[in-house]
Coordinates of C-alpha atoms and ligand atoms in Angstrom, one line a residue:
Chain A
M238 CA -63.6 0.7 27.5
P239 CA -66.7 2.8 28.2
D240 CA -65.9 5.0 25.2
K241 CA -66.1 2.0 22.9
V242 CA -69.5 1.1 24.1
P243 CA -72.2 3.1 22.4
A244 CA -75.3 4.2 24.2
N245 CA -74.7 2.9 27.6
D246 CA -77.4 3.8 30.1
A247 CA -76.9 4.4 33.8
I248 CA -77.9 0.7 34.5
D249 CA -75.2 -0.6 32.1
L250 CA -72.6 1.4 34.1
L251 CA -74.0 0.2 37.5
L252 CA -73.9 -3.4 36.2
A253 CA -70.3 -3.0 35.1
Q254 CA -69.6 -1.7 38.6
H255 CA -71.2 -4.8 40.2
A256 CA -68.9 -6.9 38.0
R257 CA -65.8 -5.0 39.2
I258 CA -66.9 -5.2 42.8
E259 CA -67.2 -8.9 42.5
E260 CA -63.7 -9.1 41.0
L261 CA -62.2 -6.9 43.7
F262 CA -63.7 -9.2 46.4
V263 CA -62.0 -12.2 44.7
L264 CA -58.8 -10.2 44.6
V265 CA -58.9 -9.1 48.2
A266 CA -59.8 -12.6 49.4
G267 CA -56.9 -14.1 47.5
S268 CA -54.1 -11.7 48.1
A269 CA -51.8 -10.7 51.0
G270 CA -49.7 -7.8 52.2
D271 CA -49.6 -4.6 50.2
T272 CA -51.5 -6.0 47.3
R273 CA -54.3 -6.9 49.6
R274 CA -54.3 -3.5 51.3
E275 CA -54.5 -1.7 48.0
A276 CA -57.1 -4.1 46.6
F277 CA -59.2 -3.5 49.7
D278 CA -58.7 0.2 49.4
D279 CA -60.0 0.1 45.9
L280 CA -62.9 -2.0 46.9
V281 CA -63.9 0.3 49.7
R282 CA -63.7 3.3 47.3
L283 CA -65.6 1.6 44.5
L284 CA -68.4 0.5 46.9
S285 CA -68.6 4.0 48.2
V286 CA -68.9 5.5 44.7
H287 CA -71.4 2.8 43.7
E288 CA -73.7 3.0 46.6
T289 CA -73.7 6.7 46.6
A290 CA -74.7 6.7 42.9
E291 CA -77.5 4.4 43.6
E292 CA -78.8 6.3 46.5
E293 CA -78.7 9.6 44.6
L294 CA -79.9 8.4 41.3
V295 CA -81.4 5.0 41.1
H296 CA -83.4 4.5 44.2
P297 CA -85.1 8.0 44.0
L298 CA -86.1 7.2 40.4
S299 CA -87.5 3.8 41.6
R300 CA -89.6 5.7 44.1
T301 CA -91.4 7.5 41.4
L302 CA -92.8 4.1 40.1
P303 CA -96.0 2.8 41.7
D304 CA -95.8 0.4 44.6
S305 CA -92.0 0.7 44.9
D306 CA -91.5 2.1 48.4
A307 CA -91.2 -1.2 50.2
L308 CA -88.7 -2.5 47.6
V309 CA -86.6 0.6 47.8
D310 CA -86.7 0.6 51.6
D311 CA -85.4 -3.0 51.6
R312 CA -82.5 -2.0 49.3
L313 CA -81.6 1.0 51.5
A314 CA -81.7 -1.2 54.6
E315 CA -79.3 -3.6 53.0
E316 CA -77.0 -0.8 52.0
R317 CA -77.0 0.6 55.6
E318 CA -76.1 -2.8 57.0
A319 CA -73.3 -3.4 54.5
K320 CA -71.9 0.0 55.3
E321 CA -71.7 -0.9 59.0
T322 CA -69.8 -4.1 58.2
L323 CA -67.6 -2.1 55.9
R324 CA -66.8 0.5 58.5
T325 CA -65.8 -2.2 61.0
L326 CA -63.5 -3.8 58.4
V327 CA -62.0 -0.4 57.5
D328 CA -61.4 0.5 61.1
G329 CA -59.7 -2.7 61.9
G330 CA -57.6 -2.9 58.7
V331 CA -56.7 -5.9 56.6
D332 CA -54.4 -7.3 59.3
A333 CA -57.0 -7.4 62.0
P334 CA -58.1 -10.8 63.3
G335 CA -61.4 -11.6 61.9
F336 CA -60.9 -9.6 58.7
D337 CA -61.4 -12.7 56.6
A338 CA -64.6 -13.7 58.2
G339 CA -65.9 -10.1 58.1
L340 CA -64.9 -9.9 54.4
L341 CA -66.9 -13.0 53.6
L342 CA -69.9 -11.6 55.4
L343 CA -69.6 -8.3 53.6
R344 CA -69.2 -10.1 50.2
T345 CA -72.3 -12.2 50.6
A346 CA -74.3 -9.2 51.7
V347 CA -73.1 -7.1 48.8
L348 CA -73.6 -9.8 46.2
T349 CA -77.0 -10.5 47.5
H350 CA -77.9 -6.9 47.5
A351 CA -76.6 -6.5 43.9
R352 CA -78.6 -9.4 42.7
Y353 CA -81.7 -8.0 44.3
E354 CA -81.2 -4.8 42.4
E355 CA -80.6 -6.7 39.1
R356 CA -83.6 -8.9 39.6
Y357 CA -86.2 -6.6 41.0
E358 CA -85.2 -3.0 40.6
F359 CA -83.2 -2.5 37.4
P360 CA -85.7 -4.4 35.2
R361 CA -88.5 -2.2 36.5
L362 CA -86.6 0.9 35.7
R363 CA -85.8 -0.3 32.2
A364 CA -89.5 -1.2 31.7
H365 CA -91.0 2.1 33.0
V366 CA -88.4 4.9 32.6
P367 CA -87.9 6.3 29.1
A368 CA -84.7 5.0 27.7
G369 CA -83.4 8.5 27.0
R370 CA -83.8 9.4 30.7
L371 CA -81.7 6.4 31.7
R372 CA -79.1 7.3 29.1
G373 CA -79.0 10.8 30.4
L374 CA -78.4 9.6 33.9
A375 CA -75.3 7.8 32.7
D376 CA -73.4 11.1 32.8
A377 CA -74.0 11.5 36.5
V378 CA -72.8 7.9 37.1
R379 CA -69.7 8.7 35.1
A380 CA -69.1 11.8 37.2
A381 CA -69.2 9.6 40.3
E382 CA -66.9 7.1 38.6
A383 CA -64.2 9.8 38.4
F384 CA -63.7 9.1 42.1
A385 CA -63.5 5.3 41.6
P386 CA -60.1 3.7 41.6
T387 CA -58.5 3.5 38.2
R388 CA -55.6 1.1 38.5
P389 CA -56.5 -2.0 36.4
H390 CA -54.7 -4.3 38.7
P391 CA -54.2 -3.0 42.2
G392 CA -50.6 -3.0 43.2
T393 CA -49.2 -2.0 39.8
E394 CA -49.6 1.7 40.5
S395 CA -48.8 3.7 43.6
A396 CA -51.6 4.4 46.0
A397 CA -50.7 8.1 45.9
A398 CA -53.4 9.0 43.4
N399 CA -56.1 7.4 45.6
L400 CA -54.6 8.9 48.8
A401 CA -54.8 12.3 47.2
L402 CA -58.6 11.9 47.0
G403 CA -58.7 11.6 50.8
P404 CA -59.7 9.0 53.3
V405 CA -61.7 6.3 51.5
L406 CA -65.0 6.6 53.4
A407 CA -65.1 10.4 53.0
V408 CA -65.2 9.9 49.3
A409 CA -69.0 9.6 49.5
D410 CA -69.6 13.3 50.1
R411 CA -67.5 14.3 47.1
V412 CA -69.3 11.7 45.0
R413 CA -72.6 13.1 46.0
D414 CA -71.5 16.7 45.1
A415 CA -70.3 15.5 41.8
I416 CA -73.5 13.7 41.0
R417 CA -75.6 16.7 42.0
D418 CA -73.5 19.0 39.8
A419 CA -73.7 16.6 36.9
S420 CA -77.5 16.1 37.1
S421 CA -78.4 19.7 37.8
Chain B
M109 CA -64.8 -52.5 40.8
F110 CA -67.6 -51.5 43.1
N111 CA -70.7 -53.6 42.3
P112 CA -73.8 -51.8 43.4
L113 CA -75.9 -55.0 43.0
D114 CA -74.0 -56.4 46.0
H115 CA -75.1 -53.6 48.4
K116 CA -78.3 -53.0 50.3
G117 CA -78.0 -49.3 50.9
I118 CA -80.3 -47.3 53.2
P119 CA -83.7 -49.1 53.7
L120 CA -86.4 -47.4 51.7
D121 CA -88.4 -46.7 54.8
D122 CA -85.6 -44.7 56.2
Q123 CA -85.1 -42.4 53.2
I124 CA -87.8 -39.7 53.6
R125 CA -86.2 -36.5 54.7
N126 CA -87.7 -33.7 56.8
W127 CA -87.7 -30.0 56.1
R128 CA -84.5 -29.4 58.0
E129 CA -82.7 -32.1 55.9
L130 CA -84.2 -30.8 52.7
N131 CA -83.1 -27.2 53.4
V132 CA -79.5 -27.6 52.3
E133 CA -77.0 -24.9 52.5
P134 CA -76.1 -23.9 48.9
I135 CA -72.6 -23.8 47.5
D136 CA -70.7 -20.5 47.7
P137 CA -71.8 -18.2 44.9
E138 CA -68.3 -17.1 44.0
A139 CA -65.5 -19.3 45.4
V140 CA -66.6 -22.5 43.8
D141 CA -64.9 -25.3 41.9
P142 CA -66.6 -25.0 38.5
Y143 CA -66.7 -28.7 38.3
T144 CA -68.6 -28.9 41.6
R145 CA -71.3 -26.7 39.9
C146 CA -71.1 -29.1 36.9
R147 CA -71.6 -32.2 39.0
I148 CA -74.7 -30.6 40.7
I149 CA -76.2 -29.6 37.3
A150 CA -75.5 -33.1 35.9
M151 CA -77.0 -34.9 38.9
N152 CA -80.0 -32.6 38.8
G153 CA -80.6 -33.7 35.2
I154 CA -80.3 -37.4 36.1
E155 CA -82.7 -37.0 39.0
A156 CA -85.2 -35.1 36.9
E157 CA -85.0 -37.9 34.3
A158 CA -85.6 -40.5 37.2
I159 CA -88.7 -38.7 38.1
M160 CA -90.1 -38.2 34.6
F161 CA -89.3 -41.8 33.6
S162 CA -91.1 -43.1 36.7
H163 CA -94.2 -41.0 35.8
Q164 CA -94.1 -42.4 32.3
F165 CA -93.7 -45.9 33.6
A166 CA -96.7 -45.5 36.0
R167 CA -98.9 -44.3 33.1
N168 CA -98.1 -47.4 31.3
C169 CA -98.5 -49.8 34.2
G170 CA -101.6 -51.7 35.0
D171 CA -100.5 -53.2 38.3
D172 CA -101.5 -51.1 41.3
D173 CA -99.0 -52.6 43.7
V174 CA -96.2 -51.7 41.3
K175 CA -97.7 -48.3 40.8
R176 CA -97.6 -47.7 44.6
Q177 CA -94.0 -48.9 44.7
L178 CA -93.0 -46.6 41.9
A179 CA -94.8 -43.7 43.5
Y180 CA -92.9 -44.2 46.7
T181 CA -89.5 -44.4 45.1
R182 CA -90.4 -41.5 42.9
Y183 CA -91.1 -39.4 45.9
L184 CA -87.6 -40.3 47.2
E185 CA -86.1 -39.3 43.8
S186 CA -88.0 -36.1 44.0
Q187 CA -86.5 -35.2 47.4
Q188 CA -83.1 -36.1 45.9
Q189 CA -83.7 -33.7 43.0
R190 CA -84.7 -30.9 45.4
V191 CA -81.7 -31.4 47.5
V192 CA -79.3 -31.5 44.6
N193 CA -80.7 -28.6 42.6
W194 CA -81.1 -26.5 45.7
L195 CA -77.4 -26.6 46.2
L196 CA -77.2 -23.9 43.6
P197 CA -76.9 -20.5 45.2
G198 CA -79.7 -17.9 44.9
Q199 CA -77.2 -15.2 43.9
A200 CA -76.4 -17.0 40.6
S201 CA -78.3 -15.5 37.7
V202 CA -80.2 -17.5 35.1
L203 CA -77.4 -16.9 32.6
E204 CA -74.7 -18.0 35.0
T205 CA -76.5 -21.2 35.5
T206 CA -77.0 -21.4 31.8
L207 CA -73.2 -21.1 31.3
G208 CA -72.8 -24.0 33.8
Y209 CA -75.3 -26.1 31.8
E210 CA -73.3 -25.6 28.6
Q211 CA -70.1 -26.3 30.4
V212 CA -71.7 -29.6 31.6
A213 CA -72.9 -30.4 28.1
V214 CA -69.3 -29.8 26.7
D215 CA -67.2 -31.6 29.3
L216 CA -69.6 -34.4 30.1
T217 CA -70.3 -35.3 26.5
A218 CA -66.6 -35.0 25.6
W219 CA -65.7 -37.5 28.4
V220 CA -68.4 -39.9 27.3
A221 CA -67.3 -39.7 23.7
R222 CA -63.7 -40.5 24.8
H223 CA -64.9 -43.5 26.7
E224 CA -67.6 -44.9 24.5
P225 CA -66.5 -48.3 23.3
E226 CA -68.9 -48.4 20.3
P227 CA -67.6 -46.3 17.3
Y228 CA -71.0 -45.6 16.0
L229 CA -72.2 -44.2 19.3
R230 CA -69.0 -42.3 19.8
Q231 CA -69.6 -40.5 16.5
A232 CA -73.0 -39.4 17.9
Y233 CA -71.4 -37.8 20.9
E234 CA -68.6 -36.3 19.0
F235 CA -71.1 -34.7 16.6
G236 CA -73.3 -33.3 19.4
V237 CA -70.6 -31.9 21.6
L238 CA -69.4 -29.4 19.0
E239 CA -72.9 -27.9 19.0
D240 CA -73.1 -27.3 22.8
F241 CA -69.6 -26.0 22.6
D242 CA -70.9 -23.3 20.3
H243 CA -73.8 -22.5 22.6
L244 CA -71.3 -21.8 25.4
Y245 CA -69.7 -19.2 23.2
R246 CA -73.0 -17.5 22.2
Y247 CA -74.3 -17.4 25.8
A248 CA -70.9 -16.0 27.0
N249 CA -71.3 -13.1 24.6
L250 CA -74.9 -12.6 25.8
Y251 CA -73.7 -12.7 29.4
E252 CA -71.3 -9.9 29.0
M253 CA -73.9 -7.8 27.1
V254 CA -76.7 -8.3 29.6
E255 CA -74.9 -8.7 32.9
R256 CA -71.6 -7.0 32.1
R257 CA -69.7 -10.0 33.5
K258 CA -67.2 -12.4 31.9
A259 CA -67.9 -16.1 31.4
E260 CA -64.4 -16.7 32.8
K261 CA -66.0 -16.2 36.2
I262 CA -68.0 -19.3 35.6
V263 CA -65.9 -21.7 33.5
D264 CA -62.6 -20.5 35.0
G265 CA -60.3 -21.5 32.2
L266 CA -61.3 -25.2 32.4
T267 CA -63.3 -25.1 29.3
E268 CA -62.5 -22.8 26.3
V269 CA -65.0 -20.4 24.9
M270 CA -65.0 -20.0 21.1
P271 CA -67.1 -21.0 18.2
G272 CA -68.0 -24.6 17.6
R273 CA -70.3 -25.8 14.8
P274 CA -72.1 -22.5 14.3
T275 CA -75.5 -22.6 15.9
V276 CA -77.0 -21.3 12.7
Q277 CA -76.0 -24.5 11.0
E278 CA -77.4 -26.7 13.7
H279 CA -81.0 -26.3 12.6
R280 CA -81.7 -29.3 10.4
H281 CA -84.8 -31.3 9.4
P282 CA -86.1 -33.2 12.4
F283 CA -86.0 -36.4 10.2
D284 CA -82.3 -36.2 10.2
E285 CA -82.0 -36.1 13.9
V286 CA -83.2 -39.6 14.4
R287 CA -80.3 -42.1 14.8
T288 CA -80.2 -45.9 14.7
P289 CA -80.5 -47.4 18.2
Y290 CA -77.9 -49.7 19.8
D291 CA -78.9 -53.4 20.1
K292 CA -79.7 -54.0 23.8
D293 CA -78.6 -57.6 23.6
L294 CA -75.2 -56.9 22.0
V295 CA -74.1 -53.6 23.2
D296 CA -71.6 -53.0 26.0
P297 CA -73.4 -52.1 29.2
R298 CA -71.3 -49.0 29.5
S299 CA -73.0 -47.7 26.3
K300 CA -76.4 -47.9 28.0
L301 CA -75.2 -45.8 30.9
H302 CA -73.6 -43.3 28.5
A303 CA -76.7 -42.8 26.4
L304 CA -79.0 -42.4 29.4
T305 CA -76.6 -39.9 31.1
I306 CA -76.3 -37.7 28.1
L307 CA -80.0 -38.0 27.2
A308 CA -80.9 -36.9 30.8
A309 CA -78.5 -34.0 30.7
E310 CA -79.7 -32.7 27.4
Q311 CA -83.3 -33.1 28.4
Q312 CA -82.7 -31.0 31.5
V313 CA -81.0 -28.3 29.4
M314 CA -84.0 -28.2 27.0
V315 CA -86.6 -27.9 29.8
Y316 CA -84.5 -25.3 31.6
Y317 CA -84.1 -23.0 28.5
M318 CA -87.7 -23.4 27.4
N319 CA -88.9 -22.2 30.8
V320 CA -86.4 -19.5 31.8
G321 CA -86.0 -17.8 28.3
P322 CA -89.1 -15.5 28.7
Q323 CA -87.8 -14.2 32.0
Y324 CA -85.5 -11.9 30.2
M325 CA -86.6 -8.4 29.0
E326 CA -83.7 -7.9 26.6
P327 CA -85.1 -9.0 23.2
I328 CA -81.8 -10.6 22.2
A329 CA -81.8 -12.7 25.3
R330 CA -85.3 -13.9 24.8
Q331 CA -84.6 -14.8 21.2
L332 CA -81.3 -16.6 21.9
Y333 CA -83.0 -18.8 24.5
Q334 CA -85.7 -19.6 22.0
E335 CA -83.2 -20.6 19.4
I336 CA -80.9 -22.7 21.5
S337 CA -83.8 -24.4 23.3
L338 CA -85.0 -25.6 19.9
I339 CA -81.6 -27.1 19.3
E340 CA -81.5 -28.7 22.7
Q341 CA -84.8 -30.4 21.8
E342 CA -83.2 -31.8 18.7
H343 CA -80.3 -33.0 20.9
V344 CA -82.8 -34.9 22.9
T345 CA -84.2 -36.5 19.8
H346 CA -80.6 -37.3 18.7
Y347 CA -79.6 -39.0 21.9
E348 CA -82.8 -40.7 22.9
S349 CA -82.9 -42.4 19.5
L350 CA -79.7 -44.2 20.4
V351 CA -81.5 -46.2 23.1
D352 CA -83.0 -49.5 22.0
P353 CA -86.8 -49.1 22.1
G354 CA -87.0 -52.9 22.7
E355 CA -85.9 -52.5 26.3
S356 CA -88.8 -53.4 28.6
W357 CA -90.0 -51.0 31.3
W358 CA -88.5 -53.2 34.0
E359 CA -85.2 -53.2 32.2
R360 CA -85.2 -49.4 31.7
L361 CA -86.0 -48.9 35.4
L362 CA -83.0 -51.1 36.3
T363 CA -80.7 -49.1 33.9
H364 CA -81.9 -45.8 35.4
E365 CA -81.2 -46.8 39.0
Y366 CA -77.9 -48.4 38.0
T367 CA -76.8 -45.2 36.2
E368 CA -77.7 -43.1 39.2
C369 CA -75.5 -45.4 41.3
W370 CA -72.6 -45.0 38.8
L371 CA -72.8 -41.2 38.8
Y372 CA -73.1 -40.7 42.5
W373 CA -70.3 -43.1 43.0
S374 CA -68.2 -41.3 40.4
F375 CA -68.8 -37.9 41.8
M376 CA -68.3 -39.0 45.4
E377 CA -64.8 -40.1 44.4
Q378 CA -63.8 -36.7 42.9
E379 CA -65.8 -34.1 44.8
S380 CA -63.6 -31.3 46.1
D381 CA -66.3 -29.7 48.4
P382 CA -66.7 -31.9 51.5
R383 CA -70.3 -30.9 52.1
V384 CA -71.3 -31.7 48.6
K385 CA -69.3 -35.0 48.8
A386 CA -71.4 -36.0 51.8
I387 CA -74.5 -35.5 49.7
W388 CA -73.2 -37.7 46.9
E389 CA -72.3 -40.3 49.5
L390 CA -75.7 -40.3 51.1
H391 CA -77.5 -40.4 47.7
L392 CA -75.4 -43.3 46.6
Q393 CA -76.5 -45.2 49.7
M394 CA -80.1 -44.3 48.8
E395 CA -79.7 -45.4 45.2
L396 CA -78.4 -48.7 46.2
A397 CA -81.7 -49.5 47.8
H398 CA -83.6 -48.1 44.7
L399 CA -81.5 -50.5 42.6
Q400 CA -82.3 -53.4 44.8
S401 CA -86.0 -52.8 44.5
A402 CA -85.7 -52.3 40.7
A403 CA -83.7 -55.5 40.5
D404 CA -86.4 -57.4 42.4
L405 CA -89.1 -56.1 40.1
F406 CA -87.0 -57.1 37.1
R407 CA -86.4 -60.6 38.4
R408 CA -90.1 -61.1 39.3
H409 CA -91.5 -59.8 36.0
E410 CA -88.9 -61.0 33.5
G411 CA -87.5 -64.1 35.2
R412 CA -84.0 -63.0 34.4
E413 CA -81.0 -61.7 36.4
P414 CA -80.1 -58.0 36.4
E415 CA -76.5 -58.9 35.5
E416 CA -77.8 -59.8 32.0
I417 CA -78.7 -56.1 31.5
V418 CA -76.0 -54.1 33.4
G419 CA -73.2 -56.7 33.5
G420 CA -71.8 -58.6 36.4
S421 CA -68.5 -57.0 36.9
G422 CA -69.5 -53.8 38.7
L423 CA -69.4 -50.2 37.8
P424 CA -67.2 -49.0 34.9
E425 CA -64.5 -46.4 35.3
P426 CA -65.9 -43.3 37.1
L427 CA -67.2 -40.5 34.9
T428 CA -65.0 -37.5 35.5
F429 CA -65.3 -33.8 35.0
E430 CA -62.0 -32.7 33.6
P431 CA -60.7 -30.4 30.9
N432 CA -61.1 -31.8 27.4
K433 CA -59.4 -28.9 25.5
E434 CA -57.1 -30.9 23.2
Y435 CA -59.8 -33.4 22.4
L436 CA -62.3 -30.7 21.5
R437 CA -59.7 -28.9 19.4
H438 CA -59.1 -32.1 17.5
L439 CA -62.9 -32.5 16.9
L440 CA -63.1 -28.8 15.8
A441 CA -60.4 -29.4 13.3
T442 CA -61.9 -32.5 11.9
Q443 CA -65.7 -32.5 12.3
M444 CA -66.7 -28.9 12.3
D445 CA -68.4 -29.1 8.8
L446 CA -70.2 -32.4 9.5
N447 CA -73.9 -32.6 8.9
K448 CA -76.5 -35.3 9.3
L449 CA -78.5 -37.0 6.6
G450 CA -80.9 -39.9 7.4
E451 CA -79.2 -41.9 10.1
G452 CA -75.7 -41.0 8.9
Y453 CA -73.3 -38.1 8.7
V454 CA -72.3 -36.2 5.6
R455 CA -70.3 -33.2 4.7
E456 CA -72.4 -31.6 1.9
A457 CA -75.4 -29.3 2.5
H458 CA -78.2 -31.5 1.2
E459 CA -81.6 -30.6 -0.1
R460 CA -83.5 -31.3 3.1
F461 CA -81.1 -29.3 5.2
E462 CA -81.4 -26.4 2.8
W463 CA -85.1 -26.6 2.9
M464 CA -85.2 -26.5 6.7
Q465 CA -82.7 -23.6 6.8
Q466 CA -85.0 -21.6 4.5
Q467 CA -88.1 -22.3 6.4
L468 CA -86.6 -21.3 9.7
H469 CA -84.2 -18.5 8.9
A470 CA -86.4 -17.0 6.1
G471 CA -83.4 -15.0 4.8
E472 CA -82.7 -13.4 8.2
Q473 CA -79.9 -13.8 10.7
P474 CA -80.8 -16.0 13.6
P475 CA -80.4 -14.7 17.2
S476 CA -77.2 -16.7 17.6
E477 CA -75.5 -14.6 14.9
Q478 CA -77.1 -11.4 16.1
V479 CA -75.8 -11.8 19.6
I480 CA -72.2 -11.9 18.3
E481 CA -72.8 -8.9 16.0
Q482 CA -74.4 -6.9 18.8
H483 CA -71.5 -7.7 21.1
R484 CA -69.1 -6.5 18.5
E485 CA -71.0 -3.3 18.1
R486 CA -71.1 -2.6 21.7
F487 CA -67.7 -3.8 22.9
G488 CA -65.7 -3.6 19.7
D489 CA -64.9 -7.4 19.8
E490 CA -66.4 -10.7 20.7
Y491 CA -66.0 -12.6 23.9
R492 CA -63.8 -15.7 23.8
I493 CA -61.5 -17.7 26.1
E494 CA -58.8 -19.3 23.9
T495 CA -56.3 -20.6 26.4
E496 CA -54.5 -23.0 24.0
G497 CA -53.9 -20.7 21.1
P498 CA -55.9 -19.5 18.1
H499 CA -59.0 -21.3 17.0
P500 CA -58.0 -24.6 15.1
V501 CA -60.3 -23.7 12.2
E502 CA -58.9 -20.7 10.4
S503 CA -62.2 -19.2 9.2
L504 CA -63.4 -19.1 12.8
R505 CA -60.6 -17.1 14.2
A506 CA -61.6 -13.8 15.8
K507 CA -61.5 -11.1 13.3
E508 CA -60.0 -8.1 15.0
G509 CA -59.2 -7.5 18.6
G510 CA -60.7 -10.8 19.9
R511 CA -59.9 -10.6 23.6
S512 CA -58.4 -13.9 24.8
A513 CA -58.3 -14.4 28.5
Ligands
FE2_813 FE1 -75.7 -1.9 43.2
FE2_814 FE1 -82.2 -40.6 42.4
FE2_815 FE1 -76.3 -26.5 24.4
FE2_816 FE1 -77.2 -29.8 23.9
FE2_817 FE1 -82.9 -43.7 42.0

């Protein structure tokens, strides 16, 4: 689909990731067994890709705008907190007692965080950063997306492709490298 | 049937809520029954009308005692509105709430049309519902463009998303929006409740759009809200003109409170979220007392019994949020090309309509057309949810590659 959409900027891509993250939360919450395990795996990986892209590209760009430090600090604090909840969930696995409650907590935190970005951060970037610059950054977001899960409906493909990419949480480092390569 | 006139409800002096009680926990931002969201949006519109009506009444009332009584009940209505509307979650975006508003306009109006006993009034609802149906489709396309999300997330397959009477055709001369009112002395009491309910819902939609539209930075979003808010204002004209202007202020107050009782009672019966259901239950108990005080004022000032206005046999069948897909498809197939002239309905594009179209569009495409075109440019297709097959009107079928969920 991205090919069909002309002139997407980095924010369009991040918004599309927010939408996919929301869908994956619904999928994890409503499934069981292997389907749930794979959906959760995809969710963890996508969150990792997404947050890394924002930390590397979006938040630093926001810092260049006047009076934005407090706003960016708040977003980063939310991301740190979400990461901790995420780590607990990953460590325990989908069968751990309390997974459902933890997932709900994480979901609310992630959705709220995403809406804060959409309400207060992204519009400022679109208003103050030249459109060409935001379009240019789309390449780096795409480079990060290469590490995101690709199966359209988790469960229909083997998890082998994702496993080959390594443990889900370690993906952040590779994403970071890819982003830096793409933007240098 | 439940007769609200037979109940006392919670004494007015016990109805003021403190901060803790006002600070309600919102519904879940994701895992929500779409019709729970619809009931919240509908009740918010009713409460907003209760407040605005009471202000208008007070401005037209010379009796200070009555004014104080109105002020007190109005404060209670205000708290009810805050509680109801604050059930919406902060994570919902303006556009998501907008999709909810149009889903309400579609399924609420369709239900009312199906249950309206008076054919002339039913025609007014059938006419109007096809326009809000089209708004849902336009906003769904905007939603995917601006927020990259799919309207399916909001309407969840309960309401289809596809063209109705195209918004571009909905701009007609304001003269032609004015309908003939019902006769308050002859009409079925149900018709009074229907008219007030739809009028309140449309008024809330208008007020919402005219205020939130400029919050968007995307030019197409700003323009689409401007366009559709103008239509919603015409809808208010259309529906409010159905109400008999000969009703006295006392009579109107009575009808307002009675309608609130009917709706809370209806929603209480069908609510799937237990926490929200408890609020409908509480508010019904409050409204029963509002109704008593309105009935007392009515008796005192008119020397008549409230039953003469709202009937003596209790509430009508509960208003229900439910899918109206087949009914809407039937209307699409038969009334799509309907237009209004004077107080009636016609099929031809008449002179006054053409004049208005020229003044407004001035040879350009309105935002409601641009939004679909831009969506096709960006995504290669338009956004639709056609769960029951292709569009019943052949000329409105998706051209190529229309995704159907
Ligand atoms: Fe984000
Ligand atoms: Fe009320
Ligand atoms: Fe509408
Ligand atoms: Fe409307
Ligand atoms: Fe009331």
